[in-house]
PDB file of C-alpha atoms and ligand atoms in Angstrom:
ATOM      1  CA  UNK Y   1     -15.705 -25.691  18.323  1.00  0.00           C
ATOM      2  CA  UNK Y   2     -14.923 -24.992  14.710  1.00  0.00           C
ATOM      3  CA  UNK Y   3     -12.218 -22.427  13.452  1.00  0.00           C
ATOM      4  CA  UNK Y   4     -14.470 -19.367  13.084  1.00  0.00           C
ATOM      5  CA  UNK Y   5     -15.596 -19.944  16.325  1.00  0.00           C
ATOM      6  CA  UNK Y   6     -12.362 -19.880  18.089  1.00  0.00           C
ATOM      7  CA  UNK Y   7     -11.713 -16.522  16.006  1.00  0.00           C
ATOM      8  CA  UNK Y   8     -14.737 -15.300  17.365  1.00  0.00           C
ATOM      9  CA  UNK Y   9     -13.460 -15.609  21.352  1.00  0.00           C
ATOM     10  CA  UNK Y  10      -9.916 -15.037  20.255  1.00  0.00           C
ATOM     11  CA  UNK Y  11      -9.221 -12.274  22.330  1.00  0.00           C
ATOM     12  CA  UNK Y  12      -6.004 -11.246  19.908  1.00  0.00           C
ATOM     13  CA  UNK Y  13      -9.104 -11.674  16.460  1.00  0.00           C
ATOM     14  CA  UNK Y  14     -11.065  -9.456  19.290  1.00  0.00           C
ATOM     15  CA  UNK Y  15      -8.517  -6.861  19.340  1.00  0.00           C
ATOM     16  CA  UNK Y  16      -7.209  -6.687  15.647  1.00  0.00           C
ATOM     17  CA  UNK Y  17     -11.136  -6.455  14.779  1.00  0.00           C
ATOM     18  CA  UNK Y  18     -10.971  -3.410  16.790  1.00  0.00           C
ATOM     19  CA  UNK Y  19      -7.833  -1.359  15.822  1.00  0.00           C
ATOM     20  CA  UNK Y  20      -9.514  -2.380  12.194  1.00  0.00           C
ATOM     21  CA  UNK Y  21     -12.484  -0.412  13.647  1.00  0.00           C
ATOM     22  CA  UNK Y  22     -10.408   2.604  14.128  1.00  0.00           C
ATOM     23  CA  UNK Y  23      -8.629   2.372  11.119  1.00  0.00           C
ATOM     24  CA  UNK Y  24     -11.737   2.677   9.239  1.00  0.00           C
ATOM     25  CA  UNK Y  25     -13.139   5.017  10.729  1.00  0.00           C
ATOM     26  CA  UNK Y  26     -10.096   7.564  10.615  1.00  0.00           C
ATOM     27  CA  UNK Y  27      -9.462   6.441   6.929  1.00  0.00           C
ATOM     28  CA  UNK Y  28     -12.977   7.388   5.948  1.00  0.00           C
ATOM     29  CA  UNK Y  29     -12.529  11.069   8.256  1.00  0.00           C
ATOM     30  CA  UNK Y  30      -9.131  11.356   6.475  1.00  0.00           C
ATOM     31  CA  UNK Y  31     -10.773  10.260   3.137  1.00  0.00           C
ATOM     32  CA  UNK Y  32     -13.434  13.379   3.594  1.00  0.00           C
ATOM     33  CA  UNK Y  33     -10.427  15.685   4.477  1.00  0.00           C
ATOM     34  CA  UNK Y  34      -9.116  14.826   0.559  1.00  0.00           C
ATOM     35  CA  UNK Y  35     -12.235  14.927  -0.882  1.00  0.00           C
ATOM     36  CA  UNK Y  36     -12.784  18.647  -0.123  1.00  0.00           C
ATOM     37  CA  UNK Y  37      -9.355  19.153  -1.795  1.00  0.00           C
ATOM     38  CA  UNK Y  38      -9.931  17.509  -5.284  1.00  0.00           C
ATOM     39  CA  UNK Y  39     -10.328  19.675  -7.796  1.00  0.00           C
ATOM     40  CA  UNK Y  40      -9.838  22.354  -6.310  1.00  0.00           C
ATOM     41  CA  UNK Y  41      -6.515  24.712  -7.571  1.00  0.00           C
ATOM     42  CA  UNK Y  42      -3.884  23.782  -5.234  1.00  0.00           C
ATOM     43  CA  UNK Y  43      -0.540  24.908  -3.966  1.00  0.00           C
ATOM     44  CA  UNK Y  44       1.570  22.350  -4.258  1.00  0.00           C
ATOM     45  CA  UNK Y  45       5.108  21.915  -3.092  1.00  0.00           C
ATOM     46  CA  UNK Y  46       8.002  19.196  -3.738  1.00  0.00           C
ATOM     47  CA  UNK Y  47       9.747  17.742  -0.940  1.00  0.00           C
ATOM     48  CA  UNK Y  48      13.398  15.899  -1.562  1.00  0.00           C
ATOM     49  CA  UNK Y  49      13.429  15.775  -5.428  1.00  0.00           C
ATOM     50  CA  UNK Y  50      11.335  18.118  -8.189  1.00  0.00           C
ATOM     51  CA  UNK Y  51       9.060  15.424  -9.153  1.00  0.00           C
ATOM     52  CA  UNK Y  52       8.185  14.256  -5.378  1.00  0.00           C
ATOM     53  CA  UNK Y  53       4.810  16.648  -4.443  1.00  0.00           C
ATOM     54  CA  UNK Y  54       3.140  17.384  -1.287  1.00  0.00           C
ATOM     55  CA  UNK Y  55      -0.059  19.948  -0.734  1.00  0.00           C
ATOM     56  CA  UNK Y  56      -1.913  21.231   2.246  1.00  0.00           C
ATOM     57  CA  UNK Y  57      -4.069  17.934   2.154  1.00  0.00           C
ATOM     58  CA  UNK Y  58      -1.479  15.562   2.719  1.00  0.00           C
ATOM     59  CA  UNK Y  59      -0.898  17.102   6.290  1.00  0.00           C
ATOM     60  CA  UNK Y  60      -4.351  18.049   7.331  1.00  0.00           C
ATOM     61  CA  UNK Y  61      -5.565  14.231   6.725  1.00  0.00           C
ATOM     62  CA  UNK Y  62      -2.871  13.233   8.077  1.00  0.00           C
ATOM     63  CA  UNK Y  63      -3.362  15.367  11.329  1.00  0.00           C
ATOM     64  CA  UNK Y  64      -6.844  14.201  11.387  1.00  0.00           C
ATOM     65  CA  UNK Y  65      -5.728  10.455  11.077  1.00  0.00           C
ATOM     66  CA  UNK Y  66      -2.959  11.343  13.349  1.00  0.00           C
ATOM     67  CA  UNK Y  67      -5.214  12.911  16.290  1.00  0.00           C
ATOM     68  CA  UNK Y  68      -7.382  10.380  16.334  1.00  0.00           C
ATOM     69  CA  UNK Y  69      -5.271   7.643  16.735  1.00  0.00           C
ATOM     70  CA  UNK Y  70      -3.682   9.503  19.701  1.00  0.00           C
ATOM     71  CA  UNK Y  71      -7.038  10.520  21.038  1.00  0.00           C
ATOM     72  CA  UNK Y  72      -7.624   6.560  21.192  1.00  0.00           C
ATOM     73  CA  UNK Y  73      -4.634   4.932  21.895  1.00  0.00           C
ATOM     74  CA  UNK Y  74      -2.240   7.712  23.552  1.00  0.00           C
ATOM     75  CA  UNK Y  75       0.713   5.120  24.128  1.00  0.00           C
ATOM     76  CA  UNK Y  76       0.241   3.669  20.532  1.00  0.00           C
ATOM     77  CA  UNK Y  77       3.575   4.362  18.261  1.00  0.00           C
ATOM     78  CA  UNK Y  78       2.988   6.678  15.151  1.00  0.00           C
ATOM     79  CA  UNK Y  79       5.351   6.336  11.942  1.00  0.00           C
ATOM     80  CA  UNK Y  80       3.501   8.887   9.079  1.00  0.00           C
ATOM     81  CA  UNK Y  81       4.802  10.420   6.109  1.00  0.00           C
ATOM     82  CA  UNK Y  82       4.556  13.823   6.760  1.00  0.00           C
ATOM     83  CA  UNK Y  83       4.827  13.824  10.205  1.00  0.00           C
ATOM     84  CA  UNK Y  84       7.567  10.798  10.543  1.00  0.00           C
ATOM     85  CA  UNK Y  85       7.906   9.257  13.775  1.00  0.00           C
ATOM     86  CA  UNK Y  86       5.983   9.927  17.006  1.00  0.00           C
ATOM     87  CA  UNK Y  87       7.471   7.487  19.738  1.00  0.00           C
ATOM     88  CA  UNK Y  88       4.764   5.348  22.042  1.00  0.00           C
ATOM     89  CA  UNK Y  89       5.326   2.941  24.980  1.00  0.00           C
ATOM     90  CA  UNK Y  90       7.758   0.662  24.426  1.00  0.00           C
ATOM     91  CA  UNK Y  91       6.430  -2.682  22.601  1.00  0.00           C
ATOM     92  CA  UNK Y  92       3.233  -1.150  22.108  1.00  0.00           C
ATOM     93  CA  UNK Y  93       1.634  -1.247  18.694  1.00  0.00           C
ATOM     94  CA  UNK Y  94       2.762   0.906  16.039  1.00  0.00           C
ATOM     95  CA  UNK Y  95       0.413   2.601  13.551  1.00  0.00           C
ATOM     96  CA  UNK Y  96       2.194   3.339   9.339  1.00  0.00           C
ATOM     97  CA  UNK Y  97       0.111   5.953   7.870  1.00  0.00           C
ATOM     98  CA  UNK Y  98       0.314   7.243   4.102  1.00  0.00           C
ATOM     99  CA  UNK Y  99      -2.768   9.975   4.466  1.00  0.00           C
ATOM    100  CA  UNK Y 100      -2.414  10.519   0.789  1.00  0.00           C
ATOM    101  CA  UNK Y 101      -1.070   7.820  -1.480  1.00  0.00           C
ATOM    102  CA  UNK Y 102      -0.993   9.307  -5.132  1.00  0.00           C
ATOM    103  CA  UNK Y 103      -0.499  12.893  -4.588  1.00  0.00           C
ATOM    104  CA  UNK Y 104       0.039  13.315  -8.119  1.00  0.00           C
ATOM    105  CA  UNK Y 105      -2.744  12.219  -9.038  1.00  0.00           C
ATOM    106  CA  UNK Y 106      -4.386  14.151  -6.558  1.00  0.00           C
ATOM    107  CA  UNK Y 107      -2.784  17.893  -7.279  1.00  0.00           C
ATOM    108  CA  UNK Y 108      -3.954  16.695 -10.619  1.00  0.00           C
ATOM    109  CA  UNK Y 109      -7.195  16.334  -9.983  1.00  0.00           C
ATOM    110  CA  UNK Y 110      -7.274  12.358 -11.273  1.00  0.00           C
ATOM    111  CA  UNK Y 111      -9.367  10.271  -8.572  1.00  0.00           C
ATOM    112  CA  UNK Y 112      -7.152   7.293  -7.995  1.00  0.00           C
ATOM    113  CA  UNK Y 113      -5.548   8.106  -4.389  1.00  0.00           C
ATOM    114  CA  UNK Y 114      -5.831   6.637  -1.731  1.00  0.00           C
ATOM    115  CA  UNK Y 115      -5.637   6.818   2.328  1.00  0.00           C
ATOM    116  CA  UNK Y 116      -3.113   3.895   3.710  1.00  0.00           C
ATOM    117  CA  UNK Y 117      -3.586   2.838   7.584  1.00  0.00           C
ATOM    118  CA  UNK Y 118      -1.297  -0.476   8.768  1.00  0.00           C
ATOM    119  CA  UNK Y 119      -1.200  -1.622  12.277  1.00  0.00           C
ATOM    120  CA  UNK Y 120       1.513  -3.605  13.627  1.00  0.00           C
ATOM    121  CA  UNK Y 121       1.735  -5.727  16.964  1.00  0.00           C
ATOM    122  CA  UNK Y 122       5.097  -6.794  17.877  1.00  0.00           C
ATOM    123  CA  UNK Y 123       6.387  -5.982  14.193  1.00  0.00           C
ATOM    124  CA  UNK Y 124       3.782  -8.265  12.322  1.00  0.00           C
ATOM    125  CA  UNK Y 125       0.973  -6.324  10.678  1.00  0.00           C
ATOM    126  CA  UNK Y 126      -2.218  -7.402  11.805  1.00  0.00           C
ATOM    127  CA  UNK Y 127      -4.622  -4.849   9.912  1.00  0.00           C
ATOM    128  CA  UNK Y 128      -4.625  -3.023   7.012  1.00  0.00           C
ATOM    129  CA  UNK Y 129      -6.674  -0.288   5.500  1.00  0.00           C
ATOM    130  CA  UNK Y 130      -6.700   1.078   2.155  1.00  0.00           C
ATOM    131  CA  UNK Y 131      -9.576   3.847   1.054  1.00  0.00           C
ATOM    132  CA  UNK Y 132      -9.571   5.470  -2.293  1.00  0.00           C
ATOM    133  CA  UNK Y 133     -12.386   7.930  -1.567  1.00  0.00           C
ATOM    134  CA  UNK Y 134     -13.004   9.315  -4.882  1.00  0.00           C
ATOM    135  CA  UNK Y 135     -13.702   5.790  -6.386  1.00  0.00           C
ATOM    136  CA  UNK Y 136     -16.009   4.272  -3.595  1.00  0.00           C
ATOM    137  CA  UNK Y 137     -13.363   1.651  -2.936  1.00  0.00           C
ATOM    138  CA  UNK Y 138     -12.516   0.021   1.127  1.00  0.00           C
ATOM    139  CA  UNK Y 139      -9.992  -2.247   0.770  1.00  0.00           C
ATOM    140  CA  UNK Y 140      -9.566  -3.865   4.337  1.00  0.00           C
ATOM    141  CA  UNK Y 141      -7.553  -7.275   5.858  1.00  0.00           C
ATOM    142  CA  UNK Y 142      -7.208  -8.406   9.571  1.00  0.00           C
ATOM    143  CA  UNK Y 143      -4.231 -11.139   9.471  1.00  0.00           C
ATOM    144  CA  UNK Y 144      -5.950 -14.516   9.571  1.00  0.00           C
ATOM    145  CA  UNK Y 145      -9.212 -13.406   8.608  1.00  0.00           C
ATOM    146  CA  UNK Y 146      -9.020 -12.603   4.717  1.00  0.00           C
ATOM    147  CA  UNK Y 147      -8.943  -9.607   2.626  1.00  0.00           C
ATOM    148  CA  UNK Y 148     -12.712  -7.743   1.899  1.00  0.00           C
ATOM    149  CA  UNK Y 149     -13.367  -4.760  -0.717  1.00  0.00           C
ATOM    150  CA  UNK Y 150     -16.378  -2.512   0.382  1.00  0.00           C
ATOM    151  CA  UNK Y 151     -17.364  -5.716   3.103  1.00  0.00           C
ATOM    152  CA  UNK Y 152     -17.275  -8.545   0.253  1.00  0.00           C
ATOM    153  CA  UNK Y 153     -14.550 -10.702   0.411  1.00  0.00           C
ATOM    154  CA  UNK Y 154     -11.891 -10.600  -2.471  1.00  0.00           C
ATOM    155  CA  UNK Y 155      -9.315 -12.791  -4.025  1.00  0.00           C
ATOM    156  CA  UNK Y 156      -6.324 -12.847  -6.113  1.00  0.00           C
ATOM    157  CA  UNK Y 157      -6.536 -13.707  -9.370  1.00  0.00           C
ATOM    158  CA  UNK Y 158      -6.016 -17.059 -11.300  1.00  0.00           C
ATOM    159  CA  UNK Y 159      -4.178 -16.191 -14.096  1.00  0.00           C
ATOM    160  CA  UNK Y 160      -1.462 -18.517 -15.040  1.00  0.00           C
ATOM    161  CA  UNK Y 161       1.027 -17.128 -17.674  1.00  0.00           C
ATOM    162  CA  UNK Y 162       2.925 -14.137 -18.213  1.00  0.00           C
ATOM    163  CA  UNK Y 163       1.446 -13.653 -21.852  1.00  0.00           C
ATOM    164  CA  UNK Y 164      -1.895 -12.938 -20.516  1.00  0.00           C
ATOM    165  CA  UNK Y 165      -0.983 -11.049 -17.946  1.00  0.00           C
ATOM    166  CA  UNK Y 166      -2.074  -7.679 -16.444  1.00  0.00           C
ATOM    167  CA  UNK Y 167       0.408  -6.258 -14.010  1.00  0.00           C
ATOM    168  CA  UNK Y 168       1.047  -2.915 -12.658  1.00  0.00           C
ATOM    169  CA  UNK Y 169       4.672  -0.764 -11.493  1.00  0.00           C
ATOM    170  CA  UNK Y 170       5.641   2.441 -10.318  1.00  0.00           C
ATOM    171  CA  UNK Y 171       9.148   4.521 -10.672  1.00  0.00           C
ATOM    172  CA  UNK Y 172      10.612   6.066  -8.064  1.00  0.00           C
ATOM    173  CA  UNK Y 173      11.243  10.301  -7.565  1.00  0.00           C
ATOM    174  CA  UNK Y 174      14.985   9.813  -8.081  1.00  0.00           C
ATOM    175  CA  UNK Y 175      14.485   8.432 -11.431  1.00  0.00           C
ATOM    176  CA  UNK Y 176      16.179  11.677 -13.550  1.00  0.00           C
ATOM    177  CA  UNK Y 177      18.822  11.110 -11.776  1.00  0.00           C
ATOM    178  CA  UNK Y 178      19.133   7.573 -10.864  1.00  0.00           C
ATOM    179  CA  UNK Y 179      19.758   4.803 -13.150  1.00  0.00           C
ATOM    180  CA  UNK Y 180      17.870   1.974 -10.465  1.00  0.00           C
ATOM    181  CA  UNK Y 181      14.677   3.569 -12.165  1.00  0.00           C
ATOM    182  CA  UNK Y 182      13.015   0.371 -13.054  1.00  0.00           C
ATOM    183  CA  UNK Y 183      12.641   1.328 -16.530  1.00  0.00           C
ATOM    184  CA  UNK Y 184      14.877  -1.692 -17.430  1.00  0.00           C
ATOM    185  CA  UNK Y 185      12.868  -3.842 -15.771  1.00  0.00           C
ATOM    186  CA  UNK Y 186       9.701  -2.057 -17.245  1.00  0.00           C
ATOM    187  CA  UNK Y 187      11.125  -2.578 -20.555  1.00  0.00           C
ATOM    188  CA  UNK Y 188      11.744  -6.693 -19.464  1.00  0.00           C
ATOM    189  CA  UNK Y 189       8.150  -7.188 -18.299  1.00  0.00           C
ATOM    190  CA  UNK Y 190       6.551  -5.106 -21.180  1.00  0.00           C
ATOM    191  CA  UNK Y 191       7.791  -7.492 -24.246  1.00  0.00           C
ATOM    192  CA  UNK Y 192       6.200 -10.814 -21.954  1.00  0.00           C
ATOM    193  CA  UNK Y 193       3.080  -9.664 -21.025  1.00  0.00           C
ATOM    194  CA  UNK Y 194      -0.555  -8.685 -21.908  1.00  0.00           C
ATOM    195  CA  UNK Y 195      -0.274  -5.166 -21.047  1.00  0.00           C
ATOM    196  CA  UNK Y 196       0.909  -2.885 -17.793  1.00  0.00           C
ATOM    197  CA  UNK Y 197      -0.407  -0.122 -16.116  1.00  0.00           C
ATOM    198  CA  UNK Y 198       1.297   2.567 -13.556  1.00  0.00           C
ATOM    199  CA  UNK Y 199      -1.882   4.107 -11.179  1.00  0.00           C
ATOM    200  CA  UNK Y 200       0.322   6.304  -9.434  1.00  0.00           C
ATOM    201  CA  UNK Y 201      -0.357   4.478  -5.675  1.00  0.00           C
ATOM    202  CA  UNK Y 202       1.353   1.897  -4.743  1.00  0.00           C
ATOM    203  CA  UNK Y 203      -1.443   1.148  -1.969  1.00  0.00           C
ATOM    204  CA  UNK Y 204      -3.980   0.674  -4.455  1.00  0.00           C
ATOM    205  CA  UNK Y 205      -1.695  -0.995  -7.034  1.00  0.00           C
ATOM    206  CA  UNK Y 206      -1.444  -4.114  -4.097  1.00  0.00           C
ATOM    207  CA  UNK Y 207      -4.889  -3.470  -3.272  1.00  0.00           C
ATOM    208  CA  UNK Y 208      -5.954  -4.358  -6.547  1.00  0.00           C
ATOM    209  CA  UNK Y 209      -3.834  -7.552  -7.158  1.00  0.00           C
ATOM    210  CA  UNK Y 210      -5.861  -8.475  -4.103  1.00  0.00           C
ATOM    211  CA  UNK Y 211      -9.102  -8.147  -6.138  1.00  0.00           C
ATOM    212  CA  UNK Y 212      -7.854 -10.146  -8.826  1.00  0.00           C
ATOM    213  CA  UNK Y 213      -7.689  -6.873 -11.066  1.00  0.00           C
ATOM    214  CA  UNK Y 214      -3.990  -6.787 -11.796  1.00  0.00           C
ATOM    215  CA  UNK Y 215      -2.334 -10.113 -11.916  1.00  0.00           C
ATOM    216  CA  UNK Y 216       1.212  -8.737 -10.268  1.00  0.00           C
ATOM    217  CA  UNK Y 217       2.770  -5.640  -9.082  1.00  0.00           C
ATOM    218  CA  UNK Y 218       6.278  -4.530  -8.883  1.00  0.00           C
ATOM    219  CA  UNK Y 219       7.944  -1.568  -7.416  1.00  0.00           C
ATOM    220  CA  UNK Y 220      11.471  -0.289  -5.828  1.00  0.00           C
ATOM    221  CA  UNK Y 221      12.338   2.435  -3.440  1.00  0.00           C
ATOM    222  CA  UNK Y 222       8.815   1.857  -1.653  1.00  0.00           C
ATOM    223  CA  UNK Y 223       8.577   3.514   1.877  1.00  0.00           C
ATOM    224  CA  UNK Y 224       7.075   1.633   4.582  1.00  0.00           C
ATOM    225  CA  UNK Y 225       3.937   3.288   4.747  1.00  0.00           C
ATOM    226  CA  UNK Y 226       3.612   3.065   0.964  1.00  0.00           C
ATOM    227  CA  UNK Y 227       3.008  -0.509   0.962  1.00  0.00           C
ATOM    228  CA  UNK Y 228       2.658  -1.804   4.665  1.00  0.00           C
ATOM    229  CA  UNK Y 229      -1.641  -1.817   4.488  1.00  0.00           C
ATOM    230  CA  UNK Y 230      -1.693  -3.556   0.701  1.00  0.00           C
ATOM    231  CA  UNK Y 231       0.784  -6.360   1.653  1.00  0.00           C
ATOM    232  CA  UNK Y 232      -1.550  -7.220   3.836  1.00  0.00           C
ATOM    233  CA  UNK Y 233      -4.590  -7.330   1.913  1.00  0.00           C
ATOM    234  CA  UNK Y 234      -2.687  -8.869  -1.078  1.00  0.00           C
ATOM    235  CA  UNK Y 235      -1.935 -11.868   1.109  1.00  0.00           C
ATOM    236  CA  UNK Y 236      -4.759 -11.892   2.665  1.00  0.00           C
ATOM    237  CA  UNK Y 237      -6.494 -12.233  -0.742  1.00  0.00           C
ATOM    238  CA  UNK Y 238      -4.368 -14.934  -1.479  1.00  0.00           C
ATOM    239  CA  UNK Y 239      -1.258 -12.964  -2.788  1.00  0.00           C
ATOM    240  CA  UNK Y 240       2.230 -13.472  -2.310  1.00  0.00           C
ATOM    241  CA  UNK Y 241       4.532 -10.357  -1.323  1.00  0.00           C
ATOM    242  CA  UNK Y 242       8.440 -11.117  -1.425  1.00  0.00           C
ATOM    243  CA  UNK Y 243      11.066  -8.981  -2.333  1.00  0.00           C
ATOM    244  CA  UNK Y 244      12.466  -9.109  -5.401  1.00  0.00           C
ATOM    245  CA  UNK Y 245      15.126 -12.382  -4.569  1.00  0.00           C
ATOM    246  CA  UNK Y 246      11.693 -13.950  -3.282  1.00  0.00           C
ATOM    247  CA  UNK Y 247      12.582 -13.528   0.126  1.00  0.00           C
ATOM    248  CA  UNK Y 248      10.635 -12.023   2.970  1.00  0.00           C
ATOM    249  CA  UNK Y 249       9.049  -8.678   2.356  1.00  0.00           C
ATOM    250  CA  UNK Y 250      11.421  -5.552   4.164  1.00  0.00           C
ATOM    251  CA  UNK Y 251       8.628  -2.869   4.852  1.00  0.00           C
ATOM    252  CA  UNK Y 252      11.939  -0.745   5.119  1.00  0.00           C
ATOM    253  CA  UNK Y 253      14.223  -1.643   2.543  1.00  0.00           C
ATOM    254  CA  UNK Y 254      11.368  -0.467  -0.744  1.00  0.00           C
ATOM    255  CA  UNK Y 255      11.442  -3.662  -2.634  1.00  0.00           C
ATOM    256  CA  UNK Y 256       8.253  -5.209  -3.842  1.00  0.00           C
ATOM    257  CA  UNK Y 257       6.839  -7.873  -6.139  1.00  0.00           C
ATOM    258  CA  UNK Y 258       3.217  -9.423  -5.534  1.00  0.00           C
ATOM    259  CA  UNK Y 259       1.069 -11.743  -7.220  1.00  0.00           C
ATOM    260  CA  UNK Y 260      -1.556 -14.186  -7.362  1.00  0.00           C
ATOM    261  CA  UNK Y 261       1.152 -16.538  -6.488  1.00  0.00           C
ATOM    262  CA  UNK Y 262       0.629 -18.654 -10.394  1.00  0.00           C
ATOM    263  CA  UNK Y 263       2.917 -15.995 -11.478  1.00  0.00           C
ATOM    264  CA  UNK Y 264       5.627 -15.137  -8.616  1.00  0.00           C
ATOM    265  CA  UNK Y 265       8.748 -17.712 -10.394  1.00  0.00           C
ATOM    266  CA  UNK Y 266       7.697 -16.351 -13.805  1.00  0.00           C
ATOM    267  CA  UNK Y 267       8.330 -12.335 -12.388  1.00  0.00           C
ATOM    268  CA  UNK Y 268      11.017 -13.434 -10.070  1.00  0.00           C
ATOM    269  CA  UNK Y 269      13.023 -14.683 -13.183  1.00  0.00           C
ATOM    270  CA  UNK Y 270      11.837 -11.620 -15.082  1.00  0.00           C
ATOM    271  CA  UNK Y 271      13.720  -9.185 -12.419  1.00  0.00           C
ATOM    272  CA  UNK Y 272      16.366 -11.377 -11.562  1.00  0.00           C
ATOM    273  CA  UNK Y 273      16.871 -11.247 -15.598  1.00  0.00           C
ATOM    274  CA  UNK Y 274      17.412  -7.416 -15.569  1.00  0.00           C
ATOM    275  CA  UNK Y 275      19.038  -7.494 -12.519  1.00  0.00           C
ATOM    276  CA  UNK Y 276      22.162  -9.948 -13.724  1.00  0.00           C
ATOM    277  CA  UNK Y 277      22.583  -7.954 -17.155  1.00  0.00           C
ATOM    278  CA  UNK Y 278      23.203  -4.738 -15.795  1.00  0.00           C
TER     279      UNK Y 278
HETATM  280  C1  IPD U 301       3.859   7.338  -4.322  1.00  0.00           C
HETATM  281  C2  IPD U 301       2.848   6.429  -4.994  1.00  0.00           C
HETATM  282  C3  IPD U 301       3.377   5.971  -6.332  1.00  0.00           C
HETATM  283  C4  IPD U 301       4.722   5.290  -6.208  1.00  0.00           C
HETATM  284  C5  IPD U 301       5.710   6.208  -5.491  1.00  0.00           C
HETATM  285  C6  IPD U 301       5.133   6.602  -4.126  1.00  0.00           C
HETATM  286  P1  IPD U 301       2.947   9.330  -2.757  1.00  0.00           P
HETATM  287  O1  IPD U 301       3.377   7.769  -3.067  1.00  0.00           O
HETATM  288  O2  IPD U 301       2.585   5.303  -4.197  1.00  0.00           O
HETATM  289  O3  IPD U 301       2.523   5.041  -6.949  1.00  0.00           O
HETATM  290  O4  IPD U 301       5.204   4.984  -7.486  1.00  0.00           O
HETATM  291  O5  IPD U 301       6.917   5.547  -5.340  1.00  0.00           O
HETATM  292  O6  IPD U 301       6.062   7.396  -3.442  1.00  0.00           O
HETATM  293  O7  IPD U 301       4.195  10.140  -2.858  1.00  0.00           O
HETATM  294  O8  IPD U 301       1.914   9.698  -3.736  1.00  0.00           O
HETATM  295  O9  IPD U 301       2.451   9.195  -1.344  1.00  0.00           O
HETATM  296 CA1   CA U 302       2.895   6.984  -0.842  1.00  0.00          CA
HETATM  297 CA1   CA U 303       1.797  10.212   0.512  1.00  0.00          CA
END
């Protein structure tokens, strides 16, 4: 029996194939949810600092992503941004939700957000989801079984040098008040490479390292549900996702650098650079 054949009666490929089902399918419902917000005048709050926003679309995808996960899977566990944590059955899987990933960009009216759906079985994240409705974009992984954009499947790209590089950060809220703002290492990365953008979704930003459109991404102060879909579908694509020593990626502790892999030593140095001149 060869290898895509044993996936095929893998009864563990058989399940991750379906939670990927239901991701989908509440991503897109959730996706709808923000659609009928952009645009649109909105009242828009801030949570913990004046730059961090959240509006009434944030909660009612999440609520729809949220309902129908419980509607399916009632002793699933439930960590969301909004909501936080909803506690399942012990040991049973556990579903990270970002229902809007670029709120700024959203209350803004700019299309690149995006709806983030991870689910993990005993800790490990076996499917990720990443939709950015606005742009016609379905990011999707199942661990083991490769990374696909809109169905097709995608790769990293094969870029080998910093100097032609296209890579792609974020800052965190705090960074008024904070001096770990990553603008030194912005600042590091900027005089080595071709050029960087910042998207304003840190789902997308891994999504699209996946598709070979940004060579490497780098972020700090990442929250799990930020980041927990795209890890997957950057590896899956080929990517590598550390932290920023090059050690296992900490959903939890908001450190994240990802490539095509070519360039991981040649970041790795970059931030460890900043990091020791402090
Ligand atoms: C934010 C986006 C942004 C990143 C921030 C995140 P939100 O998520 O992913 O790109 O730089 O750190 O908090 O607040 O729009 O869900
Ligand atoms: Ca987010
Ligand atoms: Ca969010």
């Amino acid at each position: 029996m060869n290898s895509q054949m044993q996936d095929v009666v893998n009864p563990r490929v058989q399940e991750d194939l379906q939670l990927l089902d239901s991701a989908q399918a509440l991503a897109a419902a959730a996706g709808e949810v923000l659609l009928s917000g952009l645009g649109r005048s909105l009242i828009v709050e801030t949570k913990s600092d004046d730059t961090d926003l959240v509006t009434r679309f944030d909660r009612e995808a999440e609520t729809v992503i949220v309902d129908g996960l419980r509607a399916r899977y009632p002793h699933h566990r439930i960590l969301a941004e909004e909501g936080g944590e909803r506690p399942g059955e012990h040991g049973a899987p556990c579903w990270i939700i970002d229902p809007l990933d670029g709120t700024t960009n959203f209350a803004h009216g700019l299309p690149l957000f995006s709806v983030s759906i991870a689910c993990l079985v005993d800790g490990v994240v076996r499917v990720g989801v990443v939709l950015a409705p606005a742009m016609g974009w379905r990011f999707a992984a199942v661990r083991g079984q490769g990374a696909t954009l809109n169905g097709r499947p995608i790769g990293v790209s094969q870029t080998e040098s910093l100097d032609s590089a296209l890579l792609t950060t974020g800052f965190p809220y705090d960074r008024r008040t904070s001096p770990a703002n990553n603008l030194a290492q912005f600042v590091a990365f900027k005089k080595r490479v071709r050029g960087i953008r910042r998207l304003g979704s840190a789902a997308l930003d891994l999504s699209l390292v996946a598709a070979g459109k940004f060579d490497g991404y780098w972020e700090m102060k990442l929250k799990p549900w930020d980041i927990a879909a795209g890890t997957l579908i950057c590896e899956e694509a080929g990517g590598l996702v550390t932290n920023w020593s090059g050690g296992p990626l900490d959903l939890f502790r908001g450190e994240v650098l990802a490539s095509n892999r070519f360039l991981h030593d040649s970041m790795l140095s970059v931030l460890q650079g900043v990091h020791t001149s402090l």
